[in-house]
Amino acid sequence: MTLTLTPFIQLDGKAEEAIRFYEQALEAEVVFKQTFGDAPADPERPMPDSLKGRVAHSVLKVGDAELFVADSETESSERPGSLVCVCISTADVARSQRLFESLSRGGRVDMPLQPTYFSPGFGVVTDKFGVVFQIFTKRD
């Protein structure tokens, strides 16, 4: 069973600038980029115009590794600069659920593991040491 850990840098409105910087500084290649505005509309949770241009997710290829860069969904006084978290990718929801439950013991669930438009099982948890993990299940 494959398990991948990827560094994920979240910024407060500066992701686009950071991506351009990493393209030069790290010779990174952008292999995927999506804004919040590119996501399917959710009538129960309308998106403010100020969020639509922010980077929801990007994947940069740096040598043989990947680096994820995105903007936070909302401006936050808790994270005035940036947040580095770890994205754990698995191939099945059951394994994602086990990892999510293990990491949440003594920690905090920030977003329950659930199906989303981009994953059959995605969630965010902060472990008891304050490290943020995104659990991402790949589509078949």
C-alpha positions as semicolon CSV with decimal commas, in nm:
position;residue;x (nm);y (nm);z (nm)
1;M;0,000;0,000;0,000
2;T;0,143;0,335;-0,103
3;L;0,159;0,621;0,144
4;T;0,296;0,961;0,045
5;L;0,388;1,255;0,270
6;T;0,399;1,593;0,097
7;P;0,490;1,930;0,247
8;F;0,201;2,173;0,206
9;I;0,258;2,546;0,243
10;Q;-0,055;2,755;0,310
11;L;-0,031;3,130;0,275
12;D;-0,270;3,413;0,342
13;G;-0,326;3,548;-0,011
14;K;0,036;3,513;-0,125
15;A;0,030;3,167;-0,287
16;E;0,047;3,297;-0,644
17;E;0,353;3,506;-0,557
18;A;0,513;3,210;-0,376
19;I;0,453;2,979;-0,672
20;R;0,632;3,222;-0,908
21;F;0,916;3,251;-0,656
22;Y;0,955;2,871;-0,621
23;E;0,951;2,831;-0,999
24;Q;1,265;3,046;-1,008
25;A;1,434;2,966;-0,676
26;L;1,372;2,589;-0,679
27;E;1,340;2,539;-1,056
28;A;0,992;2,409;-0,979
29;E;0,740;2,319;-1,247
30;V;0,371;2,386;-1,181
31;V;0,188;2,067;-1,275
32;F;-0,152;2,163;-1,131
33;K;-0,317;2,482;-1,007
34;Q;-0,679;2,555;-0,916
35;T;-0,839;2,862;-0,761
36;F;-1,127;2,855;-0,516
37;G;-1,337;3,007;-0,795
38;D;-1,268;2,700;-1,013
39;A;-1,447;2,473;-0,762
40;P;-1,810;2,373;-0,817
41;A;-2,056;2,623;-0,669
42;D;-2,221;2,526;-0,341
43;P;-2,554;2,710;-0,297
44;E;-2,549;2,636;0,078
45;R;-2,209;2,801;0,113
46;P;-2,178;3,088;-0,136
47;M;-1,824;3,197;-0,205
48;P;-1,728;3,562;-0,157
49;D;-1,571;3,728;-0,461
50;S;-1,256;3,802;-0,259
51;L;-1,191;3,427;-0,228
52;K;-1,244;3,325;-0,591
53;G;-0,900;3,433;-0,712
54;R;-0,708;3,270;-0,427
55;V;-0,517;2,949;-0,502
56;A;-0,709;2,654;-0,358
57;H;-0,443;2,399;-0,450
58;S;-0,130;2,373;-0,657
59;V;0,125;2,100;-0,712
60;L;0,482;2,194;-0,791
61;K;0,731;1,936;-0,913
62;V;1,069;2,005;-0,753
63;G;1,322;1,751;-0,875
64;D;1,171;1,413;-0,787
65;A;0,955;1,559;-0,509
66;E;0,625;1,745;-0,494
67;L;0,540;2,059;-0,300
68;F;0,182;2,176;-0,246
69;V;0,115;2,550;-0,219
70;A;-0,221;2,718;-0,156
71;D;-0,389;3,014;0,005
72;S;-0,589;2,979;0,323
73;E;-0,962;2,986;0,259
74;T;-1,015;3,290;0,479
75;E;-0,798;3,560;0,623
76;S;-0,693;3,453;0,968
77;S;-0,538;3,642;1,254
78;E;-0,427;3,304;1,390
79;R;-0,201;3,255;1,089
80;P;-0,068;3,596;0,997
81;G;0,212;3,454;0,780
82;S;0,201;3,100;0,665
83;L;0,124;2,750;0,780
84;V;0,324;2,447;0,682
85;C;0,140;2,120;0,715
86;V;0,185;1,766;0,592
87;C;-0,047;1,613;0,335
88;I;-0,075;1,234;0,365
89;S;-0,207;1,069;0,048
90;T;-0,348;0,718;0,050
91;A;-0,516;0,494;-0,206
92;D;-0,821;0,399;0,000
93;V;-1,067;0,563;0,239
94;A;-1,032;0,293;0,506
95;R;-0,661;0,363;0,545
96;S;-0,727;0,738;0,542
97;Q;-0,983;0,691;0,820
98;R;-0,738;0,489;1,035
99;L;-0,466;0,753;0,996
100;F;-0,712;1,036;1,062
101;E;-0,841;0,873;1,383
102;S;-0,489;0,797;1,507
103;L;-0,365;1,152;1,448
104;S;-0,673;1,308;1,608
105;R;-0,623;1,131;1,944
106;G;-0,536;1,407;2,187
107;G;-0,553;1,660;1,905
108;R;-0,824;1,853;1,720
109;V;-1,035;1,773;1,415
110;D;-1,029;2,081;1,191
111;M;-1,236;1,925;0,911
112;P;-1,392;1,579;0,945
113;L;-1,279;1,316;0,697
114;Q;-1,548;1,319;0,431
115;P;-1,606;1,290;0,056
116;T;-1,540;1,609;-0,140
117;Y;-1,554;1,696;-0,507
118;F;-1,178;1,628;-0,531
119;S;-1,143;1,321;-0,306
120;P;-1,353;1,028;-0,178
121;G;-1,209;1,100;0,169
122;F;-1,044;1,424;0,278
123;G;-1,000;1,575;0,623
124;V;-0,773;1,799;0,829
125;V;-0,653;1,727;1,180
126;T;-0,412;1,901;1,417
127;D;-0,228;1,646;1,628
128;K;-0,152;1,681;1,999
129;F;0,179;1,850;1,912
130;G;0,014;2,121;1,701
131;V;0,119;1,972;1,365
132;V;-0,149;2,003;1,096
133;F;-0,212;1,700;0,874
134;Q;-0,432;1,686;0,568
135;I;-0,548;1,334;0,491
136;F;-0,617;1,296;0,120
137;T;-0,758;0,983;-0,048
138;K;-0,675;0,954;-0,417
139;R;-0,949;0,872;-0,665
140;D;-0,926;0,533;-0,837
